[in-house]
Amino acid sequence: MIPFNEEQQRLLNNLTQYYDAWLGHARRLRAEFTYRLQWKTVAGREYLYKIVDRKGNGASLGAKSAANEAEFSRYPAAREQVRAGERAAKSKLAVAGSLYRALRLPVIANPAAAILREADLRGMLDGTLLVIGANALAAYELEAGARFTAGLDATEDFDLSWLGDGADTLSLQGAAGHGVFDLLKAADDTYTVNTKRNFQARNRDAYSVELLSSPGAASRLAPGEKLLPLSLPSQSWLSAGKPVSQVVCARDSTFARIIAPDLRVFALQSSGYRNRKAGTAPNAARIRPKAKFCSRQLRTTCRITGWIRFLCGGCLMSCASIFRERVRRRQVESPAMRITWRWGLLLSYYTTMHSILPGLHKAQYLENQRG
């Protein structure tokens, strides 16, 4: 691992502040300033209307009055103030993005960043979706303050894990078209669901997004969800521990927030044990025989190696005992005898406690896991 230098650390310290400022303004624009106000004359009287689309559809706020006139003056000024704050935060992020790329900090793919920004604006990263796979490595690098081995950048696919902790909120949003697939369509309208693998969606550039979940969370999807997650028992591990939250730059110098599982949980989930359930992994038929063979070989090796070391230690102890008895009869103290006895005792104890028992326990654990 290569630790970050002072320039990289200084940039990362300011990055979260810039992103949070932009996110706050952008969320407020979506929540409070999604319409425009306009006066309309109906039957000779002026009414204030809230226009919600380009066709002029909207709802009336009442006839012209002092309160409506004050609202008509206040609303555009407040909206412009929030837009100015968003533009200022976005300009700071643009400068930070150029420095980020120049300092060679970890990056993610552009489509993944677009999806994460949209999910963050919709509040779907707060206990509902987790980033797993290669894209999570960038967050772990920033959390550790160092670069991993070269070649660990994100691949051309994106794995998301559905936790469903915010299922009640998302169920209400799902009725309005705010499911996971609607999230992908908002980021890029060319995404379509793979008919052969209904947990995967692809865009026109063949960038794929896969949705995974635990068996319990799969039942808490938003109504009408088109992207059905692949249910894996190992996904239930991801909710344990403390999630890692980091703001990461994309290759196009834009930013997004990654919420990844605890690194210890991620390491366990990424191990080969997650594919033990038949039919849950794409290459299960090919992986299971290899896992069975490796488990059997490890069990045999642990037994043979442990017993060989144990026998060697026993032989040393036996030789030292015979030698000690002969020396005792002659009543002669020998330093070589004492050293041989002690080393034989230590070797026997070490092999018994640290080779045979743990090896058998580990082999038995692997044998149980593949079942």
Tab-separated table of C-alpha atoms in Angstrom:
chain	number	residue	atom	x	y	z
A	1	MET	CA	0.000	0.000	0.000
A	2	ILE	CA	1.158	3.539	-0.838
A	3	PRO	CA	0.116	6.155	1.769
A	4	PHE	CA	-1.400	9.418	0.521
A	5	ASN	CA	0.839	12.471	0.656
A	6	GLU	CA	-0.020	15.802	2.265
A	7	GLU	CA	-1.543	17.298	-0.904
A	8	GLN	CA	-3.832	14.331	-1.365
A	9	GLN	CA	-4.915	14.379	2.279
A	10	ARG	CA	-5.628	18.119	2.138
A	11	LEU	CA	-7.861	17.691	-0.898
A	12	LEU	CA	-9.745	14.779	0.648
A	13	ASN	CA	-10.379	16.739	3.843
A	14	ASN	CA	-12.203	19.476	1.880
A	15	LEU	CA	-13.958	17.159	-0.556
A	16	THR	CA	-16.708	15.926	1.751
A	17	GLN	CA	-17.536	19.499	2.764
A	18	TYR	CA	-17.946	20.598	-0.871
A	19	TYR	CA	-20.068	17.574	-1.733
A	20	ASP	CA	-22.358	17.945	1.281
A	21	ALA	CA	-22.930	21.611	0.420
A	22	TRP	CA	-23.867	20.724	-3.162
A	23	LEU	CA	-26.082	17.831	-2.023
A	24	GLY	CA	-27.994	20.016	0.412
A	25	HIS	CA	-28.768	22.641	-2.229
A	26	ALA	CA	-29.641	20.039	-4.866
A	27	ARG	CA	-32.021	18.193	-2.540
A	28	ARG	CA	-33.700	21.433	-1.574
A	29	LEU	CA	-34.204	22.356	-5.223
A	30	ARG	CA	-35.907	19.028	-5.839
A	31	ALA	CA	-38.059	19.174	-2.726
A	32	GLU	CA	-39.136	22.832	-2.571
A	33	PHE	CA	-38.561	24.413	-5.969
A	34	THR	CA	-39.965	21.962	-8.493
A	35	TYR	CA	-42.578	24.364	-9.834
A	36	ARG	CA	-42.975	27.959	-10.984
A	37	LEU	CA	-45.561	30.578	-10.115
A	38	GLN	CA	-47.660	32.334	-12.722
A	39	TRP	CA	-50.659	34.665	-12.730
A	40	LYS	CA	-53.690	33.650	-14.792
A	41	THR	CA	-56.852	35.588	-15.510
A	42	VAL	CA	-60.061	33.605	-15.114
A	43	ALA	CA	-63.466	35.287	-15.536
A	44	GLY	CA	-61.905	38.710	-15.150
A	45	ARG	CA	-60.033	37.882	-11.937
A	46	GLU	CA	-56.324	37.097	-11.477
A	47	TYR	CA	-55.325	33.855	-9.807
A	48	LEU	CA	-51.891	32.619	-8.741
A	49	TYR	CA	-51.118	29.196	-10.194
A	50	LYS	CA	-48.426	26.658	-9.342
A	51	ILE	CA	-47.200	25.348	-12.719
A	52	VAL	CA	-45.684	21.860	-12.482
A	53	ASP	CA	-44.814	21.072	-16.135
A	54	ARG	CA	-44.070	22.665	-19.484
A	55	LYS	CA	-47.656	22.274	-20.680
A	56	GLY	CA	-48.912	24.744	-18.102
A	57	ASN	CA	-50.665	22.225	-15.886
A	58	GLY	CA	-50.901	23.144	-12.244
A	59	ALA	CA	-53.051	24.060	-9.278
A	60	SER	CA	-54.501	27.362	-8.198
A	61	LEU	CA	-53.251	29.002	-5.008
A	62	GLY	CA	-56.182	31.385	-4.834
A	63	ALA	CA	-57.196	34.769	-6.105
A	64	LYS	CA	-54.854	37.717	-6.068
A	65	SER	CA	-54.201	38.900	-2.529
A	66	ALA	CA	-51.484	40.429	-0.407
A	67	ALA	CA	-50.314	36.994	0.735
A	68	ASN	CA	-50.183	35.631	-2.836
A	69	GLU	CA	-48.315	38.693	-4.052
A	70	ALA	CA	-45.779	38.271	-1.241
A	71	GLU	CA	-45.384	34.576	-2.146
A	72	PHE	CA	-44.978	35.478	-5.829
A	73	SER	CA	-42.121	37.818	-4.878
A	74	ARG	CA	-40.519	35.536	-2.318
A	75	TYR	CA	-40.489	32.268	-4.250
A	76	PRO	CA	-38.281	33.295	-7.237
A	77	ALA	CA	-35.796	35.042	-4.945
A	78	ALA	CA	-35.497	32.019	-2.680
A	79	ARG	CA	-35.151	29.658	-5.636
A	80	GLU	CA	-32.424	31.803	-7.181
A	81	GLN	CA	-30.560	31.901	-3.871
A	82	VAL	CA	-30.553	28.103	-3.620
A	83	ARG	CA	-29.502	27.784	-7.266
A	84	ALA	CA	-26.621	30.187	-6.660
A	85	GLY	CA	-25.472	28.087	-3.728
A	86	GLU	CA	-25.653	24.936	-5.849
A	87	ARG	CA	-23.657	26.546	-8.650
A	88	ALA	CA	-20.990	27.744	-6.208
A	89	ALA	CA	-20.656	24.278	-4.652
A	90	LYS	CA	-20.580	22.673	-8.099
A	91	SER	CA	-17.774	25.012	-9.227
A	92	LYS	CA	-15.722	24.061	-6.169
A	93	LEU	CA	-16.320	20.391	-6.951
A	94	ALA	CA	-15.186	20.949	-10.542
A	95	VAL	CA	-11.885	22.442	-9.368
A	96	ALA	CA	-11.483	19.657	-6.809
A	97	GLY	CA	-12.181	17.075	-9.518
A	98	SER	CA	-9.325	18.357	-11.673
A	99	LEU	CA	-6.947	18.236	-8.713
A	100	TYR	CA	-8.263	14.811	-7.735
A	101	ARG	CA	-7.436	13.330	-11.125
A	102	ALA	CA	-4.061	15.087	-11.256
A	103	LEU	CA	-3.106	13.632	-7.869
A	104	ARG	CA	-4.011	10.119	-9.107
A	105	LEU	CA	-6.467	9.299	-6.357
A	106	PRO	CA	-8.809	6.273	-6.741
A	107	VAL	CA	-11.682	6.756	-9.193
A	108	ILE	CA	-14.829	4.903	-10.255
A	109	ALA	CA	-16.625	4.562	-13.585
A	110	ASN	CA	-18.765	7.429	-14.881
A	111	PRO	CA	-22.036	5.416	-15.062
A	112	ALA	CA	-21.580	4.245	-11.483
A	113	ALA	CA	-21.042	7.825	-10.286
A	114	ALA	CA	-24.188	8.994	-12.101
A	115	ILE	CA	-26.262	6.263	-10.443
A	116	LEU	CA	-24.850	7.016	-6.999
A	117	ARG	CA	-25.506	10.760	-7.323
A	118	GLU	CA	-29.109	10.136	-8.288
A	119	ALA	CA	-29.506	7.635	-5.454
A	120	ASP	CA	-28.046	10.129	-2.988
A	121	LEU	CA	-30.426	12.836	-4.174
A	122	ARG	CA	-33.340	10.446	-3.640
A	123	GLY	CA	-32.100	9.381	-0.198
A	124	MET	CA	-31.595	5.765	-1.262
A	125	LEU	CA	-28.076	5.476	0.180
A	126	ASP	CA	-29.267	5.857	3.763
A	127	GLY	CA	-29.571	2.229	4.831
A	128	THR	CA	-31.205	0.954	1.653
A	129	LEU	CA	-28.483	0.390	-0.961
A	130	LEU	CA	-24.849	-0.614	-0.467
A	131	VAL	CA	-22.063	-0.555	-3.033
A	132	ILE	CA	-20.240	-3.884	-3.295
A	133	GLY	CA	-17.732	-5.341	-5.706
A	134	ALA	CA	-14.779	-3.544	-7.278
A	135	ASN	CA	-16.355	-0.088	-6.965
A	136	ALA	CA	-16.230	-0.361	-3.161
A	137	LEU	CA	-12.428	-0.621	-3.237
A	138	ALA	CA	-12.097	3.094	-3.979
A	139	ALA	CA	-13.958	3.911	-0.754
A	140	TYR	CA	-11.759	1.517	1.207
A	141	GLU	CA	-8.632	3.162	-0.207
A	142	LEU	CA	-9.837	6.597	0.882
A	143	GLU	CA	-10.805	5.216	4.291
A	144	ALA	CA	-7.341	3.693	4.725
A	145	GLY	CA	-5.544	6.784	3.384
A	146	ALA	CA	-3.460	4.720	0.975
A	147	ARG	CA	-3.568	3.193	-2.509
A	148	PHE	CA	-3.875	-0.545	-2.920
A	149	THR	CA	-1.969	-2.616	-5.440
A	150	ALA	CA	-2.136	-1.235	-8.987
A	151	GLY	CA	-4.857	-2.667	-11.196
A	152	LEU	CA	-7.681	-2.658	-8.614
A	153	ASP	CA	-9.697	0.124	-10.248
A	154	ALA	CA	-13.408	-0.387	-10.837
A	155	THR	CA	-14.494	-2.712	-13.638
A	156	GLU	CA	-17.186	-2.132	-16.251
A	157	ASP	CA	-19.990	-3.407	-14.059
A	158	PHE	CA	-21.702	-2.165	-10.924
A	159	ASP	CA	-22.961	-4.313	-8.039
A	160	LEU	CA	-25.533	-2.981	-5.584
A	161	SER	CA	-26.875	-4.728	-2.510
A	162	TRP	CA	-30.474	-4.082	-1.454
A	163	LEU	CA	-30.748	-3.978	2.346
A	164	GLY	CA	-34.338	-2.813	2.530
A	165	ASP	CA	-33.908	-0.984	5.859
A	166	GLY	CA	-35.803	1.966	4.401
A	167	ALA	CA	-38.450	-0.235	2.792
A	168	ASP	CA	-41.401	1.674	4.269
A	169	THR	CA	-40.246	4.967	2.795
A	170	LEU	CA	-39.296	3.445	-0.532
A	171	SER	CA	-42.603	1.629	-0.793
A	172	LEU	CA	-44.338	4.987	-0.780
A	173	GLN	CA	-41.808	6.323	-3.267
A	174	GLY	CA	-42.178	3.246	-5.437
A	175	ALA	CA	-45.786	4.111	-6.166
A	176	ALA	CA	-44.530	7.404	-7.576
A	177	GLY	CA	-41.915	5.706	-9.738
A	178	HIS	CA	-38.918	5.831	-7.423
A	179	GLY	CA	-37.803	2.184	-7.453
A	180	VAL	CA	-34.317	0.929	-8.221
A	181	PHE	CA	-34.988	0.532	-11.933
A	182	ASP	CA	-36.510	4.018	-12.044
A	183	LEU	CA	-33.320	5.225	-10.410
A	184	LEU	CA	-31.296	3.717	-13.257
A	185	LYS	CA	-33.617	5.243	-15.859
A	186	ALA	CA	-33.206	8.664	-14.248
A	187	ALA	CA	-29.416	8.351	-14.466
A	188	ASP	CA	-29.468	6.951	-18.028
A	189	ASP	CA	-32.719	6.282	-19.891
A	190	THR	CA	-31.069	3.581	-22.055
A	191	TYR	CA	-31.005	1.025	-19.223
A	192	THR	CA	-33.064	-2.089	-19.879
A	193	VAL	CA	-33.586	-5.225	-17.807
A	194	ASN	CA	-31.803	-8.357	-19.041
A	195	THR	CA	-34.606	-10.828	-19.735
A	196	LYS	CA	-32.356	-13.835	-19.064
A	197	ARG	CA	-31.036	-12.391	-15.801
A	198	ASN	CA	-33.746	-10.192	-14.327
A	199	PHE	CA	-31.415	-8.935	-11.584
A	200	GLN	CA	-29.210	-7.225	-14.198
A	201	ALA	CA	-29.762	-4.060	-16.225
A	202	ARG	CA	-27.598	-2.800	-19.094
A	203	ASN	CA	-27.338	0.463	-20.986
A	204	ARG	CA	-26.456	1.103	-24.616
A	205	ASP	CA	-22.730	0.992	-23.800
A	206	ALA	CA	-23.106	-2.525	-22.316
A	207	TYR	CA	-22.439	-1.208	-18.809
A	208	SER	CA	-24.226	-3.609	-16.477
A	209	VAL	CA	-25.756	-3.040	-13.063
A	210	GLU	CA	-26.596	-6.027	-10.870
A	211	LEU	CA	-28.869	-5.911	-7.835
A	212	LEU	CA	-28.307	-8.435	-5.037
A	213	SER	CA	-30.073	-8.934	-1.723
A	214	SER	CA	-30.526	-11.292	1.177
A	215	PRO	CA	-33.565	-13.617	1.175
A	216	GLY	CA	-35.326	-11.488	3.801
A	217	ALA	CA	-34.698	-8.119	2.127
A	218	ALA	CA	-35.879	-9.319	-1.284
A	219	SER	CA	-39.472	-9.314	-0.018
A	220	ARG	CA	-39.296	-5.602	0.879
A	221	LEU	CA	-38.938	-4.175	-2.608
A	222	ALA	CA	-40.820	-1.125	-3.785
A	223	PRO	CA	-44.108	-2.021	-5.504
A	224	GLY	CA	-43.829	-2.457	-9.241
A	225	GLU	CA	-40.052	-2.944	-9.153
A	226	LYS	CA	-38.819	-4.289	-12.505
A	227	LEU	CA	-35.258	-5.089	-11.424
A	228	LEU	CA	-35.599	-8.170	-9.212
A	229	PRO	CA	-32.559	-8.784	-6.968
A	230	LEU	CA	-30.612	-12.023	-6.909
A	231	SER	CA	-31.154	-13.515	-3.459
A	232	LEU	CA	-27.940	-14.724	-1.793
A	233	PRO	CA	-27.691	-15.801	1.873
A	234	SER	CA	-24.270	-14.152	2.214
A	235	GLN	CA	-25.786	-10.717	1.527
A	236	SER	CA	-27.300	-10.715	5.007
A	237	TRP	CA	-23.770	-10.333	6.399
A	238	LEU	CA	-23.402	-6.872	4.860
A	239	SER	CA	-25.694	-5.198	7.370
A	240	ALA	CA	-23.260	-6.000	10.199
A	241	GLY	CA	-20.503	-3.630	11.219
A	242	LYS	CA	-20.154	0.076	10.479
A	243	PRO	CA	-20.585	1.088	6.803
A	244	VAL	CA	-17.847	3.088	5.096
A	245	SER	CA	-18.919	6.432	3.612
A	246	GLN	CA	-16.572	8.256	1.238
A	247	VAL	CA	-16.909	10.807	-1.570
A	248	VAL	CA	-15.147	9.476	-4.671
A	249	CYS	CA	-14.366	11.051	-8.027
A	250	ALA	CA	-15.335	9.519	-11.367
A	251	ARG	CA	-13.215	9.441	-14.505
A	252	ASP	CA	-15.061	12.505	-15.826
A	253	SER	CA	-14.091	14.503	-12.695
A	254	THR	CA	-17.593	14.373	-11.194
A	255	PHE	CA	-18.195	13.170	-7.652
A	256	ALA	CA	-20.475	10.727	-5.888
A	257	ARG	CA	-20.828	9.224	-2.439
A	258	ILE	CA	-20.127	5.538	-1.870
A	259	ILE	CA	-21.713	3.725	1.063
A	260	ALA	CA	-19.873	0.404	1.316
A	261	PRO	CA	-20.065	-2.397	3.899
A	262	ASP	CA	-17.649	-2.697	6.774
A	263	LEU	CA	-14.322	-3.823	5.305
A	264	ARG	CA	-14.166	-6.889	7.560
A	265	VAL	CA	-17.661	-7.961	6.542
A	266	PHE	CA	-16.893	-7.256	2.879
A	267	ALA	CA	-13.810	-9.500	3.043
A	268	LEU	CA	-15.854	-12.368	4.483
A	269	GLN	CA	-18.678	-11.907	1.997
A	270	SER	CA	-16.247	-11.808	-0.939
A	271	SER	CA	-14.683	-15.144	0.006
A	272	GLY	CA	-15.504	-18.360	-1.808
A	273	TYR	CA	-17.987	-19.465	0.854
A	274	ARG	CA	-20.722	-17.229	-0.564
A	275	ASN	CA	-21.164	-19.564	-3.535
A	276	ARG	CA	-21.936	-22.660	-1.518
A	277	LYS	CA	-25.703	-22.591	-2.083
A	278	ALA	CA	-26.623	-24.395	-5.282
A	279	GLY	CA	-27.923	-22.217	-8.067
A	280	THR	CA	-27.091	-18.848	-6.481
A	281	ALA	CA	-23.795	-18.324	-8.288
A	282	PRO	CA	-23.377	-18.141	-12.087
A	283	ASN	CA	-20.494	-20.643	-11.992
A	284	ALA	CA	-21.701	-22.793	-9.094
A	285	ALA	CA	-21.437	-26.050	-11.074
A	286	ARG	CA	-17.799	-25.289	-11.797
A	287	ILE	CA	-16.855	-23.866	-8.394
A	288	ARG	CA	-18.395	-26.475	-6.098
A	289	PRO	CA	-16.238	-29.466	-7.235
A	290	LYS	CA	-13.108	-27.343	-6.827
A	291	ALA	CA	-14.174	-26.199	-3.378
A	292	LYS	CA	-14.904	-29.807	-2.356
A	293	PHE	CA	-11.504	-30.961	-3.633
A	294	CYS	CA	-9.675	-28.093	-1.866
A	295	SER	CA	-11.484	-28.829	1.382
A	296	ARG	CA	-10.551	-32.515	1.226
A	297	GLN	CA	-6.931	-31.743	0.363
A	298	LEU	CA	-6.640	-29.200	3.172
A	299	ARG	CA	-8.057	-31.677	5.671
A	300	THR	CA	-5.605	-34.384	4.612
A	301	THR	CA	-2.643	-31.984	4.576
A	302	CYS	CA	-3.438	-30.645	8.051
A	303	ARG	CA	-3.593	-34.163	9.429
A	304	ILE	CA	-0.375	-35.386	7.789
A	305	THR	CA	1.657	-32.276	8.546
A	306	GLY	CA	0.477	-32.082	12.134
A	307	TRP	CA	1.202	-35.712	12.889
A	308	ILE	CA	4.643	-35.540	11.262
A	309	ARG	CA	5.581	-32.582	13.449
A	310	PHE	CA	4.118	-34.276	16.497
A	311	LEU	CA	6.098	-37.447	15.877
A	312	CYS	CA	9.300	-35.483	15.322
A	313	GLY	CA	8.800	-33.706	18.613
A	314	GLY	CA	8.051	-37.010	20.327
A	315	CYS	CA	11.227	-38.567	18.926
A	316	LEU	CA	13.262	-35.651	20.204
A	317	MET	CA	11.704	-35.998	23.635
A	318	SER	CA	12.339	-39.769	23.666
A	319	CYS	CA	15.966	-39.333	22.659
A	320	ALA	CA	16.406	-36.633	25.253
A	321	SER	CA	14.846	-38.878	27.934
A	322	ILE	CA	17.158	-41.793	27.085
A	323	PHE	CA	20.152	-39.506	26.996
A	324	ARG	CA	19.116	-37.901	30.280
A	325	GLU	CA	18.766	-41.270	31.999
A	326	ARG	CA	22.205	-42.354	30.878
A	327	VAL	CA	23.716	-39.106	32.015
A	328	ARG	CA	21.866	-39.326	35.356
A	329	ARG	CA	23.328	-42.770	36.031
A	330	ARG	CA	26.756	-41.315	35.515
A	331	GLN	CA	25.654	-38.216	37.431
A	332	VAL	CA	26.934	-35.861	34.757
A	333	GLU	CA	25.064	-32.663	33.775
A	334	SER	CA	25.082	-32.085	30.026
A	335	PRO	CA	24.014	-28.734	28.445
A	336	ALA	CA	23.253	-30.559	25.205
A	337	MET	CA	20.825	-32.840	27.024
A	338	ARG	CA	18.948	-29.927	28.573
A	339	ILE	CA	18.694	-28.063	25.244
A	340	THR	CA	17.477	-31.175	23.396
A	341	TRP	CA	14.863	-31.895	26.081
A	342	ARG	CA	13.516	-28.380	26.098
A	343	TRP	CA	13.324	-28.075	22.315
A	344	GLY	CA	11.558	-31.404	22.049
A	345	LEU	CA	9.019	-30.343	24.666
A	346	LEU	CA	8.378	-26.989	22.991
A	347	LEU	CA	8.045	-28.548	19.536
A	348	SER	CA	5.573	-31.149	20.759
A	349	TYR	CA	3.475	-28.535	22.547
A	350	TYR	CA	3.533	-26.208	19.545
A	351	THR	CA	2.520	-28.848	17.025
A	352	THR	CA	-0.256	-30.138	19.266
A	353	MET	CA	-1.816	-26.769	20.080
A	354	HIS	CA	-1.124	-24.828	16.882
A	355	SER	CA	-1.009	-27.385	14.067
A	356	ILE	CA	-3.171	-30.428	14.689
A	357	LEU	CA	-6.179	-29.010	16.546
A	358	PRO	CA	-6.629	-25.757	14.523
A	359	GLY	CA	-5.980	-27.596	11.296
A	360	LEU	CA	-8.625	-30.198	12.032
A	361	HIS	CA	-11.069	-27.520	13.168
A	362	LYS	CA	-10.519	-25.509	9.994
A	363	ALA	CA	-10.889	-28.559	7.803
A	364	GLN	CA	-14.066	-29.533	9.619
A	365	TYR	CA	-15.381	-25.962	9.165
A	366	LEU	CA	-14.743	-26.104	5.427
A	367	GLU	CA	-16.374	-29.508	5.265
A	368	ASN	CA	-19.493	-28.107	6.935
A	369	GLN	CA	-19.539	-24.991	4.744
A	370	ARG	CA	-19.575	-26.851	1.458
A	371	GLY	CA	-22.605	-28.775	2.693
